[in-house]
PDB file of C-alpha atoms in Angstrom:
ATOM      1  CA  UNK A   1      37.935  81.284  -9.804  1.00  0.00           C
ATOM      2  CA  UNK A   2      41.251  79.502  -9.368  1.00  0.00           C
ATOM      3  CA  UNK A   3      42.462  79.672  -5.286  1.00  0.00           C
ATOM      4  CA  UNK A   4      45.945  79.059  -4.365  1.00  0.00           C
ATOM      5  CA  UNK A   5      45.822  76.170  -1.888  1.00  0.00           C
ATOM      6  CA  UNK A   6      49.724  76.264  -1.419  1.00  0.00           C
ATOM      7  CA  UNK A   7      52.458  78.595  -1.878  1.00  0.00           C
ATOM      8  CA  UNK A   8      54.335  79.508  -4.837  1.00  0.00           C
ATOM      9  CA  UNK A   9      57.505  78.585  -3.036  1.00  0.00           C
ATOM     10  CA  UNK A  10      56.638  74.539  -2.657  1.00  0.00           C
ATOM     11  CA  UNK A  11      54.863  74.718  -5.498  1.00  0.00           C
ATOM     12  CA  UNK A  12      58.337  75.902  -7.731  1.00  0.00           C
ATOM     13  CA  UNK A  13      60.335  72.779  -5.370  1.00  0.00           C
ATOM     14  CA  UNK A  14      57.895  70.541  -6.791  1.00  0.00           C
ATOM     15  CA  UNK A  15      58.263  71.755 -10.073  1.00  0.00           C
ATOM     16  CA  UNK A  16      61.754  71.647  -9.826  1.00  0.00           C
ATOM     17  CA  UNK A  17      62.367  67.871  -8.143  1.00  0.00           C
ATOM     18  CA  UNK A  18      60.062  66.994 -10.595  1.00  0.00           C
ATOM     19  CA  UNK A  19      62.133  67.616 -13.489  1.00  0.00           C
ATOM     20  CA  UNK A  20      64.743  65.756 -11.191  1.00  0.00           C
ATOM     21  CA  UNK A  21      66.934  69.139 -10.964  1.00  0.00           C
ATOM     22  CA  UNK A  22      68.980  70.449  -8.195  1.00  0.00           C
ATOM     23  CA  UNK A  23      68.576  74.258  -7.351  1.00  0.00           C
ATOM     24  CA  UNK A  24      72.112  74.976  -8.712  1.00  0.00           C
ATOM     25  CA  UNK A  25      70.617  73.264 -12.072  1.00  0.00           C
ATOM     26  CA  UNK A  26      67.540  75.354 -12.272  1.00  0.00           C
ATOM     27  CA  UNK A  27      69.900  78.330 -11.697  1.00  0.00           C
ATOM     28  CA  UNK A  28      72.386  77.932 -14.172  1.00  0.00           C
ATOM     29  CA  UNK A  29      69.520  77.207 -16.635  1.00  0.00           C
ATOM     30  CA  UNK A  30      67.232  80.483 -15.350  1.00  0.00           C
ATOM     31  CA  UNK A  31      70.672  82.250 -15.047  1.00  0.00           C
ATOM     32  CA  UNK A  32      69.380  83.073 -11.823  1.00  0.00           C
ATOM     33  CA  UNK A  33      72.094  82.466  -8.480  1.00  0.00           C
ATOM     34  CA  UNK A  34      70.834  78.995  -6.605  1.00  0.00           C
ATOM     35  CA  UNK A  35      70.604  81.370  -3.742  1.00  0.00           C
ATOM     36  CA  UNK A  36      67.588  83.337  -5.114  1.00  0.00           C
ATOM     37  CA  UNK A  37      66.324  80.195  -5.990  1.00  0.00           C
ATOM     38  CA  UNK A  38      66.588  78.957  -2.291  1.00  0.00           C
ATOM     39  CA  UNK A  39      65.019  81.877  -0.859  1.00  0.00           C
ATOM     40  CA  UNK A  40      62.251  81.345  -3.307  1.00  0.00           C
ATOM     41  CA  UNK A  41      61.452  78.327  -2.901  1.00  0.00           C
ATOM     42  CA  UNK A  42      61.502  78.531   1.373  1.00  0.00           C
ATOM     43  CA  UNK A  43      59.626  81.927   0.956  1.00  0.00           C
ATOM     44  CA  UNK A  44      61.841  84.194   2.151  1.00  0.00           C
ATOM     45  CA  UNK A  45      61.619  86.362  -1.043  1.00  0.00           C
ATOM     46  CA  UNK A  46      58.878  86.923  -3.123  1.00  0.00           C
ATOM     47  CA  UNK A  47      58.975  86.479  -7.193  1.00  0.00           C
ATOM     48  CA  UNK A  48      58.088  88.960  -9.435  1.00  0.00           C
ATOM     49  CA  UNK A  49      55.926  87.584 -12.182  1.00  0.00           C
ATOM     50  CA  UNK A  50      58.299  87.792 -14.914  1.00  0.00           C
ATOM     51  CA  UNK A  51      60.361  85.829 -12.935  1.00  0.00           C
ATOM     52  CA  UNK A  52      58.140  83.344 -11.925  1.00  0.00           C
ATOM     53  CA  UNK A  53      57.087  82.704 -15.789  1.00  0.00           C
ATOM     54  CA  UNK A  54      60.840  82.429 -16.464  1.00  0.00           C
ATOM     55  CA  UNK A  55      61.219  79.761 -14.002  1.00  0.00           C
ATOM     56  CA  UNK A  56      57.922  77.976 -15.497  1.00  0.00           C
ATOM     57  CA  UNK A  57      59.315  78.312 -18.913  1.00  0.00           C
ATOM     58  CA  UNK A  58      62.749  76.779 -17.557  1.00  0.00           C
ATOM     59  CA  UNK A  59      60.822  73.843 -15.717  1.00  0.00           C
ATOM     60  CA  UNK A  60      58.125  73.382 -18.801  1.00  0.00           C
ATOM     61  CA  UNK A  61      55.305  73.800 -16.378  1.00  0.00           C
ATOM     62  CA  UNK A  62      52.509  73.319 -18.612  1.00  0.00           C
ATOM     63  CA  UNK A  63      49.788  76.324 -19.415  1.00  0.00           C
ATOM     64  CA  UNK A  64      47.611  75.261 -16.815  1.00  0.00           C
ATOM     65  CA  UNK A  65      49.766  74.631 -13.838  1.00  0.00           C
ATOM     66  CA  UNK A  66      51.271  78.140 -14.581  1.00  0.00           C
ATOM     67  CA  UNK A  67      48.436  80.347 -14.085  1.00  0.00           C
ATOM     68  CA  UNK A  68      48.239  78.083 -10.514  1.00  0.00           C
ATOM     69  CA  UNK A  69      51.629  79.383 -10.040  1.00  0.00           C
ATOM     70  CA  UNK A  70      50.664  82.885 -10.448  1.00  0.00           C
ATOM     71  CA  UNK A  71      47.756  82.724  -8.966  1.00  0.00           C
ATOM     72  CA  UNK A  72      49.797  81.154  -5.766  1.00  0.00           C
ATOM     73  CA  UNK A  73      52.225  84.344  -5.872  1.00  0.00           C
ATOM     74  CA  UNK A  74      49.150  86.726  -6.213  1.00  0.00           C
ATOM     75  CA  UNK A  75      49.379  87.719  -9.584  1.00  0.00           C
ATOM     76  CA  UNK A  76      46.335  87.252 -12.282  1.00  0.00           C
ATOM     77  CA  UNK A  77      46.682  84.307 -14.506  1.00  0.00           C
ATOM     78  CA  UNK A  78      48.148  84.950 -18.186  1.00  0.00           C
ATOM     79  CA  UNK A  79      46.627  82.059 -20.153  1.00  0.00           C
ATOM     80  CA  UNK A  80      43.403  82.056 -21.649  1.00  0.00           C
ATOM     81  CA  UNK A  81      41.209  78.817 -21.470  1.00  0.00           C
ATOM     82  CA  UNK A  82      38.779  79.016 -24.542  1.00  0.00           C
ATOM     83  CA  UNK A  83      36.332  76.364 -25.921  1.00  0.00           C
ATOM     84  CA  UNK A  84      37.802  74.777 -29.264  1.00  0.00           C
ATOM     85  CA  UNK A  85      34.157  75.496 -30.780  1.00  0.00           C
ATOM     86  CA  UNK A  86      34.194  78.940 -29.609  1.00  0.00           C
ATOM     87  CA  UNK A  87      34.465  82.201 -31.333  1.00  0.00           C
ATOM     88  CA  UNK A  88      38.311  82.971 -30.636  1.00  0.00           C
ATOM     89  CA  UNK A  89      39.104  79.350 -31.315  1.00  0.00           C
ATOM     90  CA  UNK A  90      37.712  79.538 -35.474  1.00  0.00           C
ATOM     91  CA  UNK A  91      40.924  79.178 -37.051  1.00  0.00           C
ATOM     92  CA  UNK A  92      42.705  76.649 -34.255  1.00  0.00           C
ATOM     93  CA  UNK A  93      39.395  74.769 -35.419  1.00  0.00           C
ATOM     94  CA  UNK A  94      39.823  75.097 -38.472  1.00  0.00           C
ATOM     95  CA  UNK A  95      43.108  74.101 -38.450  1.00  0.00           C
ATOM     96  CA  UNK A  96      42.477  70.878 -36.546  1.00  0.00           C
ATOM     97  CA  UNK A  97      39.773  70.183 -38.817  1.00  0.00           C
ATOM     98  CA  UNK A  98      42.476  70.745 -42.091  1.00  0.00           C
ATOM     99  CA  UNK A  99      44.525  68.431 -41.033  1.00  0.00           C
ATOM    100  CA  UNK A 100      42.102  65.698 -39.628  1.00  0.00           C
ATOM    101  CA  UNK A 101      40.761  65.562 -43.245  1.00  0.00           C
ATOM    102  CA  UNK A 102      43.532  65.928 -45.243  1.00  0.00           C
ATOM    103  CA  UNK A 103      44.853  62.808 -43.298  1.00  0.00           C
ATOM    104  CA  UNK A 104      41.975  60.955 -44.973  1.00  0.00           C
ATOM    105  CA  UNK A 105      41.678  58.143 -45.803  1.00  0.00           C
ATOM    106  CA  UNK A 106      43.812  56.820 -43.223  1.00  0.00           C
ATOM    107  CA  UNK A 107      42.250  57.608 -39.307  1.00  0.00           C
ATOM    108  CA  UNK A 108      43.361  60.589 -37.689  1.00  0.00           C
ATOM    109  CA  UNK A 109      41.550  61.574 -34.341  1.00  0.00           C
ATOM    110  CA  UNK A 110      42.448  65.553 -31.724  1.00  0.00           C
ATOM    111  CA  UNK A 111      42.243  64.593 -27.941  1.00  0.00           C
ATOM    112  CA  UNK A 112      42.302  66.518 -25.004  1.00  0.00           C
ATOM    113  CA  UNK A 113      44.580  66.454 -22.183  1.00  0.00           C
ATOM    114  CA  UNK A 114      42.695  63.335 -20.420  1.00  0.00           C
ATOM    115  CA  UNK A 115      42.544  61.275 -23.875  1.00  0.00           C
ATOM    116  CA  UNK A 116      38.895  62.380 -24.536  1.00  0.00           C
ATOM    117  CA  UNK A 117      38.177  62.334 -28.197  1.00  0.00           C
ATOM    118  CA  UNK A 118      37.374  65.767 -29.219  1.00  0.00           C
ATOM    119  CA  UNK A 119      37.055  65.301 -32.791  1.00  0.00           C
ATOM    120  CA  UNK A 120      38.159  62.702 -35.589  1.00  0.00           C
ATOM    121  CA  UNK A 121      37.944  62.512 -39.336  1.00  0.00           C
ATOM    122  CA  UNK A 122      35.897  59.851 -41.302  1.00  0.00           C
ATOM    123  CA  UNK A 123      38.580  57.118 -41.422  1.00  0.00           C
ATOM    124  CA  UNK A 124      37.993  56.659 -37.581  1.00  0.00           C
ATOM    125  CA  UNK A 125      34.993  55.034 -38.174  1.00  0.00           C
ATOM    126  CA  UNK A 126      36.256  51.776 -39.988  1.00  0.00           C
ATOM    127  CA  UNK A 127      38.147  51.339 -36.229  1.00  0.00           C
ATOM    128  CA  UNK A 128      35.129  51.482 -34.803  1.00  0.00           C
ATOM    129  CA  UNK A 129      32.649  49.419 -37.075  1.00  0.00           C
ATOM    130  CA  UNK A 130      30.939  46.543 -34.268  1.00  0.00           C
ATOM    131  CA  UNK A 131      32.035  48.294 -31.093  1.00  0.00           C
ATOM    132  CA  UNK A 132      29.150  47.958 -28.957  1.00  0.00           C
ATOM    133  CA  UNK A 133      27.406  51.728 -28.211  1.00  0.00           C
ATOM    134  CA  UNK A 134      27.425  52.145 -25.140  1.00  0.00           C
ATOM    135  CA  UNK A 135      31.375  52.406 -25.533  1.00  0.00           C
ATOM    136  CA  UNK A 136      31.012  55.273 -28.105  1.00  0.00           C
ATOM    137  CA  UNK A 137      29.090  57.589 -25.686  1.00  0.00           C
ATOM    138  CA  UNK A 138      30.857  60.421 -24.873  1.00  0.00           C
ATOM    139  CA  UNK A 139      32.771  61.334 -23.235  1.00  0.00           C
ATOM    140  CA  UNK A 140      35.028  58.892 -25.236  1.00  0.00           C
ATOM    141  CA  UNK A 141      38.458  58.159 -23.760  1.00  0.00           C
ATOM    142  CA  UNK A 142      40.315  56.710 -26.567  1.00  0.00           C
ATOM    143  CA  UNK A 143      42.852  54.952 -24.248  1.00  0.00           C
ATOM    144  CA  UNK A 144      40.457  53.130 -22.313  1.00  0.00           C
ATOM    145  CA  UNK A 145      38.319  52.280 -25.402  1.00  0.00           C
ATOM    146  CA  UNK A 146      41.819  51.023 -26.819  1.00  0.00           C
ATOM    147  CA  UNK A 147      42.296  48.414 -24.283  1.00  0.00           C
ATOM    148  CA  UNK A 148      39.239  47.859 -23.181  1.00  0.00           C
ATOM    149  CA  UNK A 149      37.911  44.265 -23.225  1.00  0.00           C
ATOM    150  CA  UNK A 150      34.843  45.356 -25.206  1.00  0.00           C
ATOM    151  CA  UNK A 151      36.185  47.843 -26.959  1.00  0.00           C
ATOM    152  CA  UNK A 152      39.441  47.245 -29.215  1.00  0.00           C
ATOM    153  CA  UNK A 153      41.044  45.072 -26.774  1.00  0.00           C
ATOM    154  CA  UNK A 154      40.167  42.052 -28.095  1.00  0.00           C
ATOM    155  CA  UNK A 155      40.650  43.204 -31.266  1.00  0.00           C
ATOM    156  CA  UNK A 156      44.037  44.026 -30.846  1.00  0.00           C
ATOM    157  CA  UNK A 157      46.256  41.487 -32.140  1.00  0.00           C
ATOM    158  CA  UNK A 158      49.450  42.380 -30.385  1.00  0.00           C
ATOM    159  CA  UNK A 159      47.795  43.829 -27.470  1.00  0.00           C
ATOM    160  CA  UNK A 160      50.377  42.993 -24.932  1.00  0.00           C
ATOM    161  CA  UNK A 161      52.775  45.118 -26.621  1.00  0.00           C
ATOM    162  CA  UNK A 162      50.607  47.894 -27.291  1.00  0.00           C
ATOM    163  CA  UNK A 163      49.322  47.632 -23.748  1.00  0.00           C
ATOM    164  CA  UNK A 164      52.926  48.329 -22.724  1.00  0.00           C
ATOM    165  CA  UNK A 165      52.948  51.019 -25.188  1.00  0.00           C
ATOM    166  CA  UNK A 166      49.964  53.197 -23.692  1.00  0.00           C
ATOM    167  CA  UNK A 167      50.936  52.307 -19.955  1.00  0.00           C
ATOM    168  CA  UNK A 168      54.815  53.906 -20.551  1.00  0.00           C
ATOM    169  CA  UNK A 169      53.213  56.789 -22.582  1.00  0.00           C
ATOM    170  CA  UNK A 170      50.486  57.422 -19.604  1.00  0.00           C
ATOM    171  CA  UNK A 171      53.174  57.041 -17.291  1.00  0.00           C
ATOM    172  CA  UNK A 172      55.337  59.788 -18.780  1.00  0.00           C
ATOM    173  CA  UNK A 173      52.331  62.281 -18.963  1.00  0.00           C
ATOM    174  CA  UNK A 174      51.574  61.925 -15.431  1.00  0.00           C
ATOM    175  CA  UNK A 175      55.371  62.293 -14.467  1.00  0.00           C
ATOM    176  CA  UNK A 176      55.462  65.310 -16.099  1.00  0.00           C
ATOM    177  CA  UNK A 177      52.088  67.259 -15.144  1.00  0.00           C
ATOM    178  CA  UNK A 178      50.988  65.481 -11.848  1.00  0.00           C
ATOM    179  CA  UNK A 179      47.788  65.595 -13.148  1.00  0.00           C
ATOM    180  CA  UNK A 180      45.739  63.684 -10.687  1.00  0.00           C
ATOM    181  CA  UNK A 181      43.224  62.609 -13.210  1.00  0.00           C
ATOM    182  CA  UNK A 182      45.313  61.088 -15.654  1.00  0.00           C
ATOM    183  CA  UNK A 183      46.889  59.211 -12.603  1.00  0.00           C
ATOM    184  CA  UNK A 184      43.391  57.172 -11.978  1.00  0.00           C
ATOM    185  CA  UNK A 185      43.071  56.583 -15.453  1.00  0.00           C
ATOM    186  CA  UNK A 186      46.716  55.073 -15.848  1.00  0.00           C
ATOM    187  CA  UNK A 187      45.817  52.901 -12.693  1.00  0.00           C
ATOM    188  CA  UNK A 188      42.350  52.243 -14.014  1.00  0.00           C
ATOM    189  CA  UNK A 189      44.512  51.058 -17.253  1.00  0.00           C
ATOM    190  CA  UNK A 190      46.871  48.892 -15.305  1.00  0.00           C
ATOM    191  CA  UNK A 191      44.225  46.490 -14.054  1.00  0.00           C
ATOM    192  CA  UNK A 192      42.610  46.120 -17.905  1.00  0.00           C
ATOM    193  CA  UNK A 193      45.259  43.136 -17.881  1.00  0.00           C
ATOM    194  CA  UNK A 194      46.500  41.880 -21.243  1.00  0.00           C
ATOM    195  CA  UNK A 195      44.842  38.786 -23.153  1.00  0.00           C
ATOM    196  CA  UNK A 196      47.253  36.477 -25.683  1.00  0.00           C
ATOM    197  CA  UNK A 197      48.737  37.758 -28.637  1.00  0.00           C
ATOM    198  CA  UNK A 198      46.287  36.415 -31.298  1.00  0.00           C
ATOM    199  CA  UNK A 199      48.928  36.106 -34.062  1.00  0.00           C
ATOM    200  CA  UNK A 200      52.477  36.823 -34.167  1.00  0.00           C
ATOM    201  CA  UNK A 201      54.083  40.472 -33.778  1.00  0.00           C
ATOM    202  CA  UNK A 202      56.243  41.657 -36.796  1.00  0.00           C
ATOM    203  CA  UNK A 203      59.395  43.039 -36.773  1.00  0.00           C
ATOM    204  CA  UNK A 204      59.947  46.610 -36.854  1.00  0.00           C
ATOM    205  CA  UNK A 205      63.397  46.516 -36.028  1.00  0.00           C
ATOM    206  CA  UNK A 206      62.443  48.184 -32.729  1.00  0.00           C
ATOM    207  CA  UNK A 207      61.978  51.695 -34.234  1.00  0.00           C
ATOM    208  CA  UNK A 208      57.706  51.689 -34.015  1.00  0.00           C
ATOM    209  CA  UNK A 209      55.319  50.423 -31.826  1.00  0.00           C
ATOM    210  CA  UNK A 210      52.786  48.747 -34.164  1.00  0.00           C
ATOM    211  CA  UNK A 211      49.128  48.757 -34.114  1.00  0.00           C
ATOM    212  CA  UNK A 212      47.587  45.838 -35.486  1.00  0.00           C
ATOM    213  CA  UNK A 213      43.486  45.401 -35.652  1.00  0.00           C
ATOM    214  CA  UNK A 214      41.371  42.654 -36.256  1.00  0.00           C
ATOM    215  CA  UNK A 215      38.045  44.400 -37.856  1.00  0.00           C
ATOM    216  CA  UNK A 216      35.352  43.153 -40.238  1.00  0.00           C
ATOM    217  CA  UNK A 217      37.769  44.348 -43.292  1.00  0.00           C
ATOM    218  CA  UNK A 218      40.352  42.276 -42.691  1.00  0.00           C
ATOM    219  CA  UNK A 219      43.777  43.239 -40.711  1.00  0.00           C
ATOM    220  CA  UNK A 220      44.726  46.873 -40.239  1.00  0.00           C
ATOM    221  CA  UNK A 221      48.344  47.832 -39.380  1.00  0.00           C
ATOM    222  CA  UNK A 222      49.198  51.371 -38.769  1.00  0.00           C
ATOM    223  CA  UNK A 223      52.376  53.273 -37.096  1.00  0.00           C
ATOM    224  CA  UNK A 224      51.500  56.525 -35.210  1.00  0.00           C
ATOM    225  CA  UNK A 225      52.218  60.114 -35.263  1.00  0.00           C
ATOM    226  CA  UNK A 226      51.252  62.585 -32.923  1.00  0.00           C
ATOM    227  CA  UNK A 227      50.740  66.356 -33.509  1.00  0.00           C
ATOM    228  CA  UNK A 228      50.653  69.256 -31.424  1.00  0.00           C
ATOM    229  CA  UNK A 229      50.735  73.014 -31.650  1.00  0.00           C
ATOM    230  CA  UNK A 230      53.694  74.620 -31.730  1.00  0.00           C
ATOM    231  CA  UNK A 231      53.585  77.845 -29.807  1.00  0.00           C
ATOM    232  CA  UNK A 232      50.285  77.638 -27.970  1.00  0.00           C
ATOM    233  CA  UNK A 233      49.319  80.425 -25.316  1.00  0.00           C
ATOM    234  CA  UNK A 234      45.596  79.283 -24.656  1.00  0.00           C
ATOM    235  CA  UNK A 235      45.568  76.524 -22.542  1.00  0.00           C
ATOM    236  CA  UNK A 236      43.008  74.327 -24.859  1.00  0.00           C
ATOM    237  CA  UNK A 237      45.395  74.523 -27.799  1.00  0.00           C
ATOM    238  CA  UNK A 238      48.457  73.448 -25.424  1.00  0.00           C
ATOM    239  CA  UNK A 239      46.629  70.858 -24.546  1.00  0.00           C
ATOM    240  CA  UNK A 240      44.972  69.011 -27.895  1.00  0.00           C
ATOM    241  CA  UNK A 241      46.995  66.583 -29.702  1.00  0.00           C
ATOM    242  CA  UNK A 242      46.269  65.308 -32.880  1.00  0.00           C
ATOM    243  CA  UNK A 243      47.101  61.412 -33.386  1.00  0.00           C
ATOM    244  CA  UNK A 244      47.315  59.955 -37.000  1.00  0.00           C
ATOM    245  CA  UNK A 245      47.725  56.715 -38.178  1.00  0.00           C
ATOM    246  CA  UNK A 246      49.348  55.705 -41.457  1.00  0.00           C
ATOM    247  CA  UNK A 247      49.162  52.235 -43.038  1.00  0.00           C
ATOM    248  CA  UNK A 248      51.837  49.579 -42.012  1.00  0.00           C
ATOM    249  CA  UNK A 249      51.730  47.739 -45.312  1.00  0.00           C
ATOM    250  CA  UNK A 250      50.192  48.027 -48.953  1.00  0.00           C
ATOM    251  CA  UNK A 251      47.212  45.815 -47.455  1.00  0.00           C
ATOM    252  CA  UNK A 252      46.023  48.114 -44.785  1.00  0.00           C
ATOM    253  CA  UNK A 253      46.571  51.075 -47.303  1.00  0.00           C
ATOM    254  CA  UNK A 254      44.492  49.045 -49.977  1.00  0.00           C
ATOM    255  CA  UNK A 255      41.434  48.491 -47.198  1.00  0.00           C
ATOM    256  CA  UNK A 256      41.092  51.838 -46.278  1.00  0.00           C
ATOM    257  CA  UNK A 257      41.696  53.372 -49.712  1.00  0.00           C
ATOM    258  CA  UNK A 258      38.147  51.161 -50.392  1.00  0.00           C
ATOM    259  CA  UNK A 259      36.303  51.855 -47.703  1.00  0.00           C
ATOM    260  CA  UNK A 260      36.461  55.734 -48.388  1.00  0.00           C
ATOM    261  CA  UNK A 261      35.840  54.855 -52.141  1.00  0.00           C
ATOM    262  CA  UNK A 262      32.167  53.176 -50.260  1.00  0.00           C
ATOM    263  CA  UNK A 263      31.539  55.654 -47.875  1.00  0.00           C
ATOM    264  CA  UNK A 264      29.391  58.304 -49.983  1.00  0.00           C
ATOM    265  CA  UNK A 265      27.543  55.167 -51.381  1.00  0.00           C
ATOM    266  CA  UNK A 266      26.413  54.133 -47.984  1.00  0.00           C
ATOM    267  CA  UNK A 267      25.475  57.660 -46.861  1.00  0.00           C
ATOM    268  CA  UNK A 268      23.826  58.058 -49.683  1.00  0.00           C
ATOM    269  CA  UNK A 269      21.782  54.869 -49.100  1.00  0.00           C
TER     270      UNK A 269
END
């Protein structure tokens, strides 16, 4: 059962100087006078919970955090928390599962809110081809198997600038939800420091962050895309992301084009 630890009032000022906006801003957006968003905030009136969902839309508190803020102002949450595998979740799953494939043959992986791989299609697996086991046991976190010495880092041929890459995306998650976990793994991240570039990095004329990946097949270059629902009110779904990769150049495209072409042979075998 969730407990509110703190009230609703500090919790909305948090909210609020978090998205680096004044109480006059938060007003004007909520259409709201700053004064009823003082006495709010100090406690000295009480939101409805219409109101306080309004100001959670306003501030984009995620799913989770607002069912703390109701729970804070004594109200029952709103948001359902259901296991993707689970009965209510069959066509969410589904769809995940449509697109993952359909992205074939060219990797395309759904995490959760910490970066835990929650599913991934087929193409994954030519990524992952020599990565010692002990890596692969879940729960996988993608971003530390990304850099991790053992894992892709030293497969990574532009590493330092991907590095940057997943740091300045982490950072920007944990700005936005405070989530305490995802804090220790960005700092956990920060001290995987970065090894030489192993070749060159192309130019992309600075409008994609590369991925470039030494693995038994030869190079693999691939720019990312990242998916998410698009009007989520269960807390799983507003959660998941889908991240696909498509190939950089005709050579990467070529590679994995084969190795789904091999894949039902070596099943088969």
């Amino acid at each position: 059962m969730m407990m509110p630890s703190r009230p609703v009032g500090e919790l909305l000022r948090e909210w609020r100087q978090r998205r680096s906006l004044s109480q006059l801003d938060l007003a004007c957006r909520a259409e709201v006078s700053a004064r009823h968003v003082s006495f709010l905030e100090t406690g000295r009136s009480t939101p409805s919970r219409d109101m306080l969902l309004h100001l959670a839309e306003e501030l984009d508190v995620p799913l989770r955090e607002r069912n703390t803020l109701l729970v804070a102002a004594g109200f029952a949450p709103v948001y359902s928390e259901n296991e993707l595998d689970g009965p209510r979740m069959t066509a969410a799953r589904e769809a995940v599962e449509l697109v993952l494939s359909g992205h074939e043959p060219y990797p395309a992986l759904a995490v959760d809110r910490h970066w835990h791989l929650v599913t991934a299609n087929r193409a994954v697996g030519v990524l992952l081809e020599g990565i010692p086991g002990e890596l692969l046991q879940p729960p996988i976190n993608v971003l530390r198997l990304s850099l991790h010495p053992d894992g892709l880092g030293r497969r990574i041929l532009n590493l330092e600038q991907w590095r940057a890459h997943v740091l300045a995306r982490l950072q920007r998650q944990v700005s936005t939800t405070a989530d305490a976990t995802l804090a220790a793994l960005l700092d956990e991240l920060r001290g995987m420091g970065p090894v030489p570039s192993h070749a060159a990095e192309p130019d992309y004329a600075g409008v994609v962050v590369p991925l470039r990946i030494m693995t038994p097949r030869g190079v693999l270059s691939f720019i990312g895309t990242t998916t998410v629902f698009g009007t989520p009110v269960d807390i799983t779904l507003a959660e998941l992301a889908i991240e696909s990769f498509f190939p950089a150049d005709a050579a990467t495209g070529e590679i994995l084009r084969r190795a789904a072409a091999e894949a039902p042979r070596r099943s088969d075998a």
